[in-house]
Amino acid sequence: MPHLAPQDHSSVGRHLGLFDTSPLVGPGLPLWLPAGGVVRGELERLAVDLSLATGCRRVNTPVLGKRALFERSGHWQKFSADMFPPVLVGEEEYVLRPANCPHHTQVFAARPHSYRDLPVRYAELGSMFRSELSGVLTGLRRVRQISLDDAHSFCRQDQVVDEVRLALETVETAYALLGLPVSRFRLSLRGSGEGHLGDDDAWRRAEEALREALGDRAFDEAPGEAAFYGPKVDVQVADAAGREETVSTVQVDHVQPERFGLEFVGRDGFRHRPVMVHRGVLGSAERLVAMLLEVDAGWLPTWLSPVQLRVLPVSGERHGEHAERLARRFPGLRVDVDADGPLPRRVRAAREGRVPWVAVVGDAEVAGDEVDLAERGARGRRVPVAQALERVRADLAAREAVRQSG
């Protein structure tokens, strides 16, 4: 295995066999290996469960769009230098999207809406693209294809505060499951420069809604850090080196509904403009995995670990068959058996491989229907198999609760 540098997610990720790169594929385009595919898959399932539990409906939209779509949204004027060049198809230009919110405006526009329908919430796990220069690409932190957990709520003005509160509570639930402590909340506002769209009144209302939704949460203000279409709350997380990063954001947007002419029929029978609340709970899967690998030197929460339990027979010859039978007594868990080589070496490999639970079985354990159970590299303790199963299940209880609520 490659050398493990605990505060370098690239070192940790390669050591654990989660991802790699290929010069033929290109820089900034990581390849997720089978173990990394498990981690990605679990994060995607969490994103789906959280979105369903909070009233979102799942949608799927193309990674391409006409250049005109992004000109209308304002992304072309703001981000064209960071977007891949347009592709000419017939006489029209298409581009890889830098965000999926313009597509979601068109999902909303595809059907008429009444005030009774709102809020309408759409969620999608989609790919975004940034034409980053090779010199700034770093592991999973800066990549050219971003896998984004994104949701958008189209709501009435009187619903904005509740939508932002729901988004912030969902972020806090996700972070608790991920074991990521929130460093601080940041209210990102317009600065004195140009480049922001929309009128002052819309920005004022959006800012007031965010302040009210934050409630008694402590937050700092950051002038100049707003999105070009509205202010936002950035949820900041500190990594193992003390560096802060934004993983999740909640944004209030009056601009895109205006630019795309979105409407709903109000209680008064007249047409009204909805407000768009952008919600990125898990944010970029790449950046999130980088953060998780560094914050605890590769130890992931049990629900996220590629292997959740490893069974180690003291002697492969004498206890190997029993170990295989024992593994089948933990249904629904990702369990493997390692019977090859000296036991101390296998124990060390499990610890270095960041396997959260290890069960050793020898003569005494076979006779007593027990295992010597160790958690996250600590010393083991002999417990009945039923108790071992209970302890591992308890470790997964919070994640299972979200799964069931979704």
Short mmCIF file of N, CA, C and O in Angstrom, two decimals, residues 257-308:
data_model
loop_
_atom_site.label_atom_id
_atom_site.label_comp_id
_atom_site.label_asym_id
_atom_site.label_seq_id
_atom_site.Cartn_x
_atom_site.Cartn_y
_atom_site.Cartn_z
N PRO A 257 -35.96 33.24 -11.02
CA PRO A 257 -37.39 33.21 -11.34
C PRO A 257 -37.83 34.39 -12.20
O PRO A 257 -38.68 34.24 -13.09
N GLU A 258 -37.23 35.57 -11.96
CA GLU A 258 -37.55 36.75 -12.77
C GLU A 258 -37.02 36.60 -14.19
O GLU A 258 -37.75 36.85 -15.17
N ARG A 259 -35.78 36.18 -14.33
CA ARG A 259 -35.17 36.09 -15.66
C ARG A 259 -35.82 35.02 -16.52
O ARG A 259 -35.86 35.14 -17.75
N PHE A 260 -36.33 33.96 -15.88
CA PHE A 260 -36.99 32.90 -16.64
C PHE A 260 -38.51 33.06 -16.70
O PHE A 260 -39.20 32.21 -17.27
N GLY A 261 -39.02 34.12 -16.10
CA GLY A 261 -40.45 34.36 -16.17
C GLY A 261 -41.30 33.31 -15.47
O GLY A 261 -42.42 33.00 -15.93
N LEU A 262 -40.82 32.76 -14.35
CA LEU A 262 -41.58 31.72 -13.65
C LEU A 262 -42.78 32.35 -12.93
O LEU A 262 -42.69 33.45 -12.39
N GLU A 263 -43.88 31.59 -12.90
CA GLU A 263 -45.11 32.11 -12.31
C GLU A 263 -45.90 31.02 -11.60
O GLU A 263 -45.74 29.83 -11.91
N PHE A 264 -46.75 31.46 -10.68
CA PHE A 264 -47.79 30.60 -10.12
C PHE A 264 -49.04 31.46 -9.95
O PHE A 264 -48.97 32.70 -9.88
N VAL A 265 -50.18 30.80 -9.91
CA VAL A 265 -51.44 31.52 -9.73
C VAL A 265 -51.71 31.63 -8.23
O VAL A 265 -51.76 30.63 -7.52
N GLY A 266 -51.87 32.89 -7.76
CA GLY A 266 -52.07 33.13 -6.35
C GLY A 266 -53.50 32.95 -5.90
O GLY A 266 -54.41 32.70 -6.70
N ARG A 267 -53.71 33.10 -4.61
CA ARG A 267 -55.05 33.00 -4.02
C ARG A 267 -55.99 34.03 -4.64
O ARG A 267 -57.20 33.81 -4.74
N ASP A 268 -55.43 35.16 -5.07
CA ASP A 268 -56.24 36.23 -5.65
C ASP A 268 -56.56 36.01 -7.12
O ASP A 268 -57.22 36.84 -7.75
N GLY A 269 -56.07 34.92 -7.69
CA GLY A 269 -56.33 34.63 -9.09
C GLY A 269 -55.35 35.27 -10.05
O GLY A 269 -55.39 35.01 -11.26
N PHE A 270 -54.43 36.08 -9.56
CA PHE A 270 -53.43 36.72 -10.40
C PHE A 270 -52.12 35.91 -10.39
O PHE A 270 -51.91 35.05 -9.54
N ARG A 271 -51.28 36.22 -11.38
CA ARG A 271 -50.00 35.51 -11.50
C ARG A 271 -48.95 36.20 -10.63
O ARG A 271 -48.86 37.42 -10.60
N HIS A 272 -48.16 35.36 -9.94
CA HIS A 272 -47.12 35.87 -9.04
C HIS A 272 -45.81 35.16 -9.33
O HIS A 272 -45.78 34.07 -9.93
N ARG A 273 -44.73 35.78 -8.89
CA ARG A 273 -43.40 35.23 -9.11
C ARG A 273 -42.98 34.40 -7.90
O ARG A 273 -43.04 34.90 -6.76
N PRO A 274 -42.54 33.15 -8.07
CA PRO A 274 -42.03 32.39 -6.92
C PRO A 274 -40.63 32.85 -6.54
O PRO A 274 -39.95 33.53 -7.31
N VAL A 275 -40.21 32.48 -5.34
CA VAL A 275 -38.83 32.66 -4.90
C VAL A 275 -38.15 31.30 -4.97
O VAL A 275 -38.77 30.26 -4.69
N MET A 276 -36.89 31.28 -5.34
CA MET A 276 -36.14 30.04 -5.50
C MET A 276 -35.14 29.91 -4.35
O MET A 276 -34.31 30.81 -4.14
N VAL A 277 -35.23 28.84 -3.58
CA VAL A 277 -34.27 28.58 -2.51
C VAL A 277 -33.38 27.43 -2.95
O VAL A 277 -33.86 26.32 -3.20
N HIS A 278 -32.09 27.70 -3.09
CA HIS A 278 -31.11 26.69 -3.49
C HIS A 278 -30.59 26.00 -2.23
O HIS A 278 -30.22 26.68 -1.27
N ARG A 279 -30.53 24.68 -2.27
CA ARG A 279 -30.09 23.93 -1.09
C ARG A 279 -29.08 22.86 -1.49
O ARG A 279 -29.42 21.91 -2.19
N GLY A 280 -27.85 23.04 -1.07
CA GLY A 280 -26.83 22.01 -1.28
C GLY A 280 -26.48 21.40 0.06
O GLY A 280 -25.73 22.01 0.83
N VAL A 281 -27.04 20.24 0.37
CA VAL A 281 -26.83 19.64 1.69
C VAL A 281 -25.47 18.96 1.78
O VAL A 281 -24.64 19.30 2.62
N LEU A 282 -25.22 18.00 0.90
CA LEU A 282 -23.92 17.32 0.90
C LEU A 282 -22.93 18.03 -0.02
O LEU A 282 -21.73 17.76 0.05
N GLY A 283 -23.43 18.89 -0.88
CA GLY A 283 -22.55 19.61 -1.78
C GLY A 283 -21.86 18.67 -2.76
O GLY A 283 -22.40 17.65 -3.18
N SER A 284 -20.62 19.00 -3.09
CA SER A 284 -19.83 18.20 -4.01
C SER A 284 -19.37 16.91 -3.34
O SER A 284 -18.74 16.95 -2.27
N ALA A 285 -19.67 15.77 -3.97
CA ALA A 285 -19.24 14.49 -3.40
C ALA A 285 -17.72 14.42 -3.32
O ALA A 285 -17.17 13.87 -2.35
N GLU A 286 -17.04 14.98 -4.29
CA GLU A 286 -15.58 14.94 -4.29
C GLU A 286 -15.01 15.72 -3.12
O GLU A 286 -14.17 15.22 -2.36
N ARG A 287 -15.47 16.95 -2.94
CA ARG A 287 -14.95 17.77 -1.85
C ARG A 287 -15.35 17.19 -0.49
O ARG A 287 -14.56 17.22 0.47
N LEU A 288 -16.55 16.64 -0.40
CA LEU A 288 -17.00 16.06 0.86
C LEU A 288 -16.14 14.86 1.25
O LEU A 288 -15.73 14.72 2.41
N VAL A 289 -15.85 13.98 0.29
CA VAL A 289 -15.01 12.81 0.60
C VAL A 289 -13.61 13.26 0.99
O VAL A 289 -13.01 12.71 1.92
N ALA A 290 -13.08 14.27 0.31
CA ALA A 290 -11.76 14.80 0.69
C ALA A 290 -11.77 15.26 2.15
O ALA A 290 -10.85 14.96 2.92
N MET A 291 -12.81 15.98 2.53
CA MET A 291 -12.92 16.46 3.89
C MET A 291 -13.02 15.30 4.88
O MET A 291 -12.35 15.28 5.92
N LEU A 292 -13.86 14.32 4.57
CA LEU A 292 -14.06 13.19 5.48
C LEU A 292 -12.77 12.40 5.67
O LEU A 292 -12.47 11.92 6.77
N LEU A 293 -11.99 12.24 4.61
CA LEU A 293 -10.75 11.47 4.71
C LEU A 293 -9.71 12.18 5.56
O LEU A 293 -8.88 11.53 6.20
N GLU A 294 -9.75 13.50 5.56
CA GLU A 294 -8.74 14.25 6.30
C GLU A 294 -9.14 14.53 7.75
O GLU A 294 -8.27 14.63 8.62
N VAL A 295 -10.44 14.65 8.00
CA VAL A 295 -10.86 15.07 9.33
C VAL A 295 -10.55 14.02 10.39
O VAL A 295 -10.32 14.33 11.55
N ASP A 296 -10.52 12.74 9.99
CA ASP A 296 -10.23 11.69 10.97
C ASP A 296 -9.27 10.65 10.39
O ASP A 296 -9.41 9.45 10.66
N ALA A 297 -8.33 11.12 9.58
CA ALA A 297 -7.26 10.26 9.04
C ALA A 297 -7.79 9.00 8.37
O ALA A 297 -7.20 7.93 8.48
N GLY A 298 -8.90 9.12 7.65
CA GLY A 298 -9.42 7.98 6.89
C GLY A 298 -10.45 7.13 7.59
O GLY A 298 -11.05 6.26 6.96
N TRP A 299 -10.67 7.36 8.89
CA TRP A 299 -11.72 6.61 9.60
C TRP A 299 -13.07 7.20 9.23
O TRP A 299 -13.40 8.32 9.64
N LEU A 300 -13.85 6.47 8.47
CA LEU A 300 -15.18 6.92 8.07
C LEU A 300 -16.22 6.39 9.04
O LEU A 300 -15.99 5.38 9.72
N PRO A 301 -17.40 7.03 9.13
CA PRO A 301 -18.48 6.44 9.92
C PRO A 301 -18.77 5.03 9.42
O PRO A 301 -18.60 4.73 8.24
N THR A 302 -19.21 4.17 10.32
CA THR A 302 -19.42 2.77 9.96
C THR A 302 -20.36 2.62 8.77
O THR A 302 -20.13 1.80 7.88
N TRP A 303 -21.44 3.41 8.73
CA TRP A 303 -22.41 3.26 7.64
C TRP A 303 -21.79 3.60 6.29
O TRP A 303 -22.26 3.15 5.24
N LEU A 304 -20.69 4.36 6.29
CA LEU A 304 -20.06 4.80 5.06
C LEU A 304 -18.86 3.94 4.66
O LEU A 304 -18.38 4.03 3.53
N SER A 305 -18.39 3.09 5.55
CA SER A 305 -17.16 2.33 5.31
C SER A 305 -17.37 1.23 4.27
O SER A 305 -18.38 0.51 4.33
N PRO A 306 -16.44 1.07 3.33
CA PRO A 306 -16.58 0.01 2.33
C PRO A 306 -16.70 -1.38 2.95
O PRO A 306 -17.49 -2.21 2.50
N VAL A 307 -15.89 -1.67 3.98
CA VAL A 307 -16.03 -2.90 4.78
C VAL A 307 -16.38 -2.45 6.19
O VAL A 307 -15.64 -1.69 6.80
N GLN A 308 -17.51 -2.93 6.69
CA GLN A 308 -17.96 -2.50 8.02
C GLN A 308 -17.48 -3.43 9.12
O GLN A 308 -17.26 -3.00 10.25
#
